[in-house]
Amino acid sequence: MNAVQRVAELDLAVLRAVQEKVALPGAVGVATGLSHAGEHAAAWIGIGAVGFLVDRRRRRQWAVATASVVAAHGASVVLKRVARRHRPLDHHVQVRVGTPSRWSMPSSHATSTTAAAVAFAPLLPVPTWPLVPAMMASRLVLGVHYPTDVAAGALLGAATPVVVGAVARRIAA
């Protein structure tokens, strides 16, 4: 067995374990709520739009932060079509929510949520980081992603605001 096969085997084992141990009715309800909030980055874009409209003093920062979320989501959608990894299909994994596509890698929910957590952190009075592991776990509880999908999404989401911020500073200079 090569390294890729070992990672795939471990990926499925972790997903099965999460489904078996964590996917309790309350957790499934919370995961479903997070899934709906994160669909197409809608909640995060909405938060950014509200911040942009009400926080006039930091309007530019809100625009850049929201652009980071949009860019991260867009990048994840493009990368899904490049990676073309199918969503989990295993008789031990229960899929508990519908998805807009059959592609799995990277998780767009994890990507946009991490981008929002990073980009909105300096703008909001509450910690944003707890959203990230919650969204990542929700994708496993719902059976629509492998652990490596959500990890890749979180990495992409963390990097995107850094890149978008650098581009915005360069443009503003």
mmCIF file of C-alpha atoms in Angstrom:
data_model
loop_
_atom_site.group_PDB
_atom_site.id
_atom_site.type_symbol
_atom_site.label_atom_id
_atom_site.label_comp_id
_atom_site.label_asym_id
_atom_site.label_seq_id
_atom_site.Cartn_x
_atom_site.Cartn_y
_atom_site.Cartn_z
ATOM 1 C CA MET A 1 0.000 0.000 0.000
ATOM 2 C CA ASN A 2 1.433 3.382 -0.978
ATOM 3 C CA ALA A 3 1.243 6.615 1.025
ATOM 4 C CA VAL A 4 -1.761 7.973 -0.878
ATOM 5 C CA GLN A 5 -3.718 4.786 -0.222
ATOM 6 C CA ARG A 6 -2.777 4.907 3.468
ATOM 7 C CA VAL A 7 -3.971 8.512 3.745
ATOM 8 C CA ALA A 8 -7.232 7.607 1.972
ATOM 9 C CA GLU A 9 -7.734 4.682 4.340
ATOM 10 C CA LEU A 10 -7.062 6.867 7.389
ATOM 11 C CA ASP A 11 -9.336 9.579 5.980
ATOM 12 C CA LEU A 12 -12.215 7.120 5.738
ATOM 13 C CA ALA A 13 -11.489 5.631 9.175
ATOM 14 C CA VAL A 14 -11.599 9.071 10.824
ATOM 15 C CA LEU A 15 -14.803 9.964 8.974
ATOM 16 C CA ARG A 16 -16.433 6.698 10.072
ATOM 17 C CA ALA A 17 -15.341 7.291 13.685
ATOM 18 C CA VAL A 18 -16.771 10.817 13.699
ATOM 19 C CA GLN A 19 -20.016 9.529 12.254
ATOM 20 C CA GLU A 20 -20.182 6.768 14.865
ATOM 21 C CA LYS A 21 -19.106 8.723 17.962
ATOM 22 C CA VAL A 22 -20.049 12.362 17.359
ATOM 23 C CA ALA A 23 -23.081 12.303 15.090
ATOM 24 C CA LEU A 24 -25.644 12.449 17.895
ATOM 25 C CA PRO A 25 -29.038 14.070 17.205
ATOM 26 C CA GLY A 26 -28.063 17.414 18.779
ATOM 27 C CA ALA A 27 -24.773 17.491 16.904
ATOM 28 C CA VAL A 28 -26.514 16.698 13.628
ATOM 29 C CA GLY A 29 -28.931 19.590 14.198
ATOM 30 C CA VAL A 30 -26.113 22.041 14.904
ATOM 31 C CA ALA A 31 -24.128 20.709 11.934
ATOM 32 C CA THR A 32 -27.129 21.152 9.662
ATOM 33 C CA GLY A 33 -27.571 24.741 10.850
ATOM 34 C CA LEU A 34 -23.908 25.478 10.215
ATOM 35 C CA SER A 35 -24.182 23.879 6.789
ATOM 36 C CA HIS A 36 -27.063 26.142 5.807
ATOM 37 C CA ALA A 37 -25.277 29.235 7.176
ATOM 38 C CA GLY A 38 -22.103 28.394 5.286
ATOM 39 C CA GLU A 39 -23.747 27.514 1.977
ATOM 40 C CA HIS A 40 -22.050 29.581 -0.731
ATOM 41 C CA ALA A 41 -20.472 31.618 2.110
ATOM 42 C CA ALA A 42 -23.844 33.366 2.483
ATOM 43 C CA ALA A 43 -23.749 34.075 6.227
ATOM 44 C CA TRP A 44 -20.160 35.322 6.094
ATOM 45 C CA ILE A 45 -20.835 37.573 3.104
ATOM 46 C CA GLY A 46 -23.927 38.849 4.925
ATOM 47 C CA ILE A 47 -21.897 39.669 8.038
ATOM 48 C CA GLY A 48 -19.366 41.478 5.867
ATOM 49 C CA ALA A 49 -22.090 43.450 4.114
ATOM 50 C CA VAL A 50 -23.644 44.512 7.414
ATOM 51 C CA GLY A 51 -20.224 45.521 8.750
ATOM 52 C CA PHE A 52 -19.564 47.512 5.587
ATOM 53 C CA LEU A 53 -22.892 49.334 5.897
ATOM 54 C CA VAL A 54 -22.863 50.129 9.621
ATOM 55 C CA ASP A 55 -19.161 50.604 10.408
ATOM 56 C CA ARG A 56 -18.397 53.627 8.231
ATOM 57 C CA ARG A 57 -15.048 54.273 9.897
ATOM 58 C CA ARG A 58 -13.740 50.848 8.877
ATOM 59 C CA ARG A 59 -15.640 50.455 5.618
ATOM 60 C CA ARG A 60 -12.488 49.731 3.601
ATOM 61 C CA GLN A 61 -11.412 46.993 6.040
ATOM 62 C CA TRP A 62 -14.859 45.405 5.839
ATOM 63 C CA ALA A 63 -14.724 45.515 2.043
ATOM 64 C CA VAL A 64 -11.321 43.810 1.977
ATOM 65 C CA ALA A 65 -12.402 41.239 4.561
ATOM 66 C CA THR A 66 -15.571 40.419 2.647
ATOM 67 C CA ALA A 67 -13.641 40.264 -0.625
ATOM 68 C CA SER A 68 -11.378 37.728 1.092
ATOM 69 C CA VAL A 69 -14.354 35.516 1.880
ATOM 70 C CA VAL A 70 -15.689 35.786 -1.673
ATOM 71 C CA ALA A 71 -12.240 35.077 -3.143
ATOM 72 C CA ALA A 72 -11.725 32.094 -0.843
ATOM 73 C CA HIS A 73 -15.081 30.618 -1.758
ATOM 74 C CA GLY A 74 -14.428 31.165 -5.455
ATOM 75 C CA ALA A 75 -10.989 29.588 -5.206
ATOM 76 C CA SER A 76 -12.423 26.532 -3.464
ATOM 77 C CA VAL A 77 -15.045 26.063 -6.170
ATOM 78 C CA VAL A 78 -12.372 26.235 -8.876
ATOM 79 C CA LEU A 79 -10.091 23.840 -6.980
ATOM 80 C CA LYS A 80 -12.948 21.340 -6.572
ATOM 81 C CA ARG A 81 -13.199 21.153 -10.352
ATOM 82 C CA VAL A 82 -9.452 20.643 -10.632
ATOM 83 C CA ALA A 83 -9.162 18.015 -7.870
ATOM 84 C CA ARG A 84 -12.385 16.219 -8.897
ATOM 85 C CA ARG A 85 -12.462 14.162 -5.717
ATOM 86 C CA HIS A 86 -15.847 12.580 -5.172
ATOM 87 C CA ARG A 87 -17.711 13.014 -1.911
ATOM 88 C CA PRO A 88 -17.642 10.114 0.536
ATOM 89 C CA LEU A 89 -19.465 7.050 -0.702
ATOM 90 C CA ASP A 90 -19.277 4.331 1.907
ATOM 91 C CA HIS A 91 -22.006 2.186 3.423
ATOM 92 C CA HIS A 92 -20.766 3.156 6.923
ATOM 93 C CA VAL A 93 -21.100 6.896 6.200
ATOM 94 C CA GLN A 94 -24.523 8.484 6.432
ATOM 95 C CA VAL A 95 -24.974 11.585 4.273
ATOM 96 C CA ARG A 96 -27.270 13.899 6.214
ATOM 97 C CA VAL A 97 -27.527 16.964 3.960
ATOM 98 C CA GLY A 98 -27.726 17.706 0.251
ATOM 99 C CA THR A 99 -24.797 19.285 -1.577
ATOM 100 C CA PRO A 100 -24.646 21.536 -4.648
ATOM 101 C CA SER A 101 -22.014 19.369 -6.368
ATOM 102 C CA ARG A 102 -20.481 15.909 -6.239
ATOM 103 C CA TRP A 103 -16.970 17.281 -5.668
ATOM 104 C CA SER A 104 -15.412 17.186 -2.253
ATOM 105 C CA MET A 105 -11.868 18.635 -2.168
ATOM 106 C CA PRO A 106 -11.464 21.250 -0.725
ATOM 107 C CA SER A 107 -14.469 21.875 1.493
ATOM 108 C CA SER A 108 -15.926 25.229 0.459
ATOM 109 C CA HIS A 109 -17.642 25.516 3.843
ATOM 110 C CA ALA A 110 -14.324 25.101 5.675
ATOM 111 C CA THR A 111 -12.627 27.458 3.217
ATOM 112 C CA SER A 112 -15.077 30.341 3.499
ATOM 113 C CA THR A 113 -15.546 29.924 7.253
ATOM 114 C CA THR A 114 -11.808 30.013 7.890
ATOM 115 C CA ALA A 115 -11.429 33.011 5.582
ATOM 116 C CA ALA A 116 -14.215 34.783 7.484
ATOM 117 C CA ALA A 117 -12.671 33.902 10.850
ATOM 118 C CA VAL A 118 -9.288 35.282 9.795
ATOM 119 C CA ALA A 119 -10.560 38.327 7.892
ATOM 120 C CA PHE A 120 -13.249 39.394 10.369
ATOM 121 C CA ALA A 121 -11.212 38.742 13.543
ATOM 122 C CA PRO A 122 -9.823 42.302 13.808
ATOM 123 C CA LEU A 123 -13.239 43.793 13.046
ATOM 124 C CA LEU A 124 -15.524 41.921 15.425
ATOM 125 C CA PRO A 125 -15.722 42.185 19.232
ATOM 126 C CA VAL A 126 -16.058 38.402 19.651
ATOM 127 C CA PRO A 127 -13.590 35.601 18.897
ATOM 128 C CA THR A 128 -14.105 34.199 15.408
ATOM 129 C CA TRP A 129 -11.783 31.183 15.577
ATOM 130 C CA PRO A 130 -14.339 28.811 17.210
ATOM 131 C CA LEU A 131 -16.288 28.863 13.950
ATOM 132 C CA VAL A 132 -13.514 27.004 12.148
ATOM 133 C CA PRO A 133 -13.362 23.681 14.035
ATOM 134 C CA ALA A 134 -17.152 23.739 14.399
ATOM 135 C CA MET A 135 -17.661 24.046 10.638
ATOM 136 C CA MET A 136 -14.933 21.507 9.900
ATOM 137 C CA ALA A 137 -16.520 18.970 12.256
ATOM 138 C CA SER A 138 -19.982 19.666 10.853
ATOM 139 C CA ARG A 139 -18.913 18.547 7.388
ATOM 140 C CA LEU A 140 -17.800 15.191 8.806
ATOM 141 C CA VAL A 141 -20.878 14.786 11.002
ATOM 142 C CA LEU A 142 -23.021 15.382 7.916
ATOM 143 C CA GLY A 143 -21.000 12.850 5.899
ATOM 144 C CA VAL A 144 -20.214 15.143 2.981
ATOM 145 C CA HIS A 145 -16.432 15.487 3.344
ATOM 146 C CA TYR A 146 -13.339 13.569 4.309
ATOM 147 C CA PRO A 147 -11.057 15.053 6.987
ATOM 148 C CA THR A 148 -8.451 15.997 4.377
ATOM 149 C CA ASP A 149 -11.116 17.950 2.461
ATOM 150 C CA VAL A 150 -11.854 20.160 5.456
ATOM 151 C CA ALA A 151 -8.162 20.494 6.338
ATOM 152 C CA ALA A 152 -7.361 21.621 2.788
ATOM 153 C CA GLY A 153 -10.288 24.041 2.916
ATOM 154 C CA ALA A 154 -9.107 25.523 6.208
ATOM 155 C CA LEU A 155 -5.593 26.026 4.829
ATOM 156 C CA LEU A 156 -6.930 27.722 1.708
ATOM 157 C CA GLY A 157 -9.274 29.834 3.820
ATOM 158 C CA ALA A 158 -6.472 30.939 6.141
ATOM 159 C CA ALA A 159 -4.186 31.903 3.258
ATOM 160 C CA THR A 160 -6.709 33.822 1.168
ATOM 161 C CA PRO A 161 -7.195 36.849 3.482
ATOM 162 C CA VAL A 162 -3.423 37.215 3.711
ATOM 163 C CA VAL A 163 -3.131 37.341 -0.082
ATOM 164 C CA VAL A 164 -6.200 39.552 -0.595
ATOM 165 C CA GLY A 165 -5.009 41.906 2.157
ATOM 166 C CA ALA A 166 -1.571 42.204 0.549
ATOM 167 C CA VAL A 167 -3.116 42.944 -2.847
ATOM 168 C CA ALA A 168 -5.456 45.538 -1.296
ATOM 169 C CA ARG A 169 -2.556 47.272 0.468
ATOM 170 C CA ARG A 170 -0.565 47.338 -2.762
ATOM 171 C CA ILE A 171 -3.496 48.838 -4.656
ATOM 172 C CA ALA A 172 -4.072 51.450 -1.926
ATOM 173 C CA ALA A 173 -0.398 52.484 -1.851
#
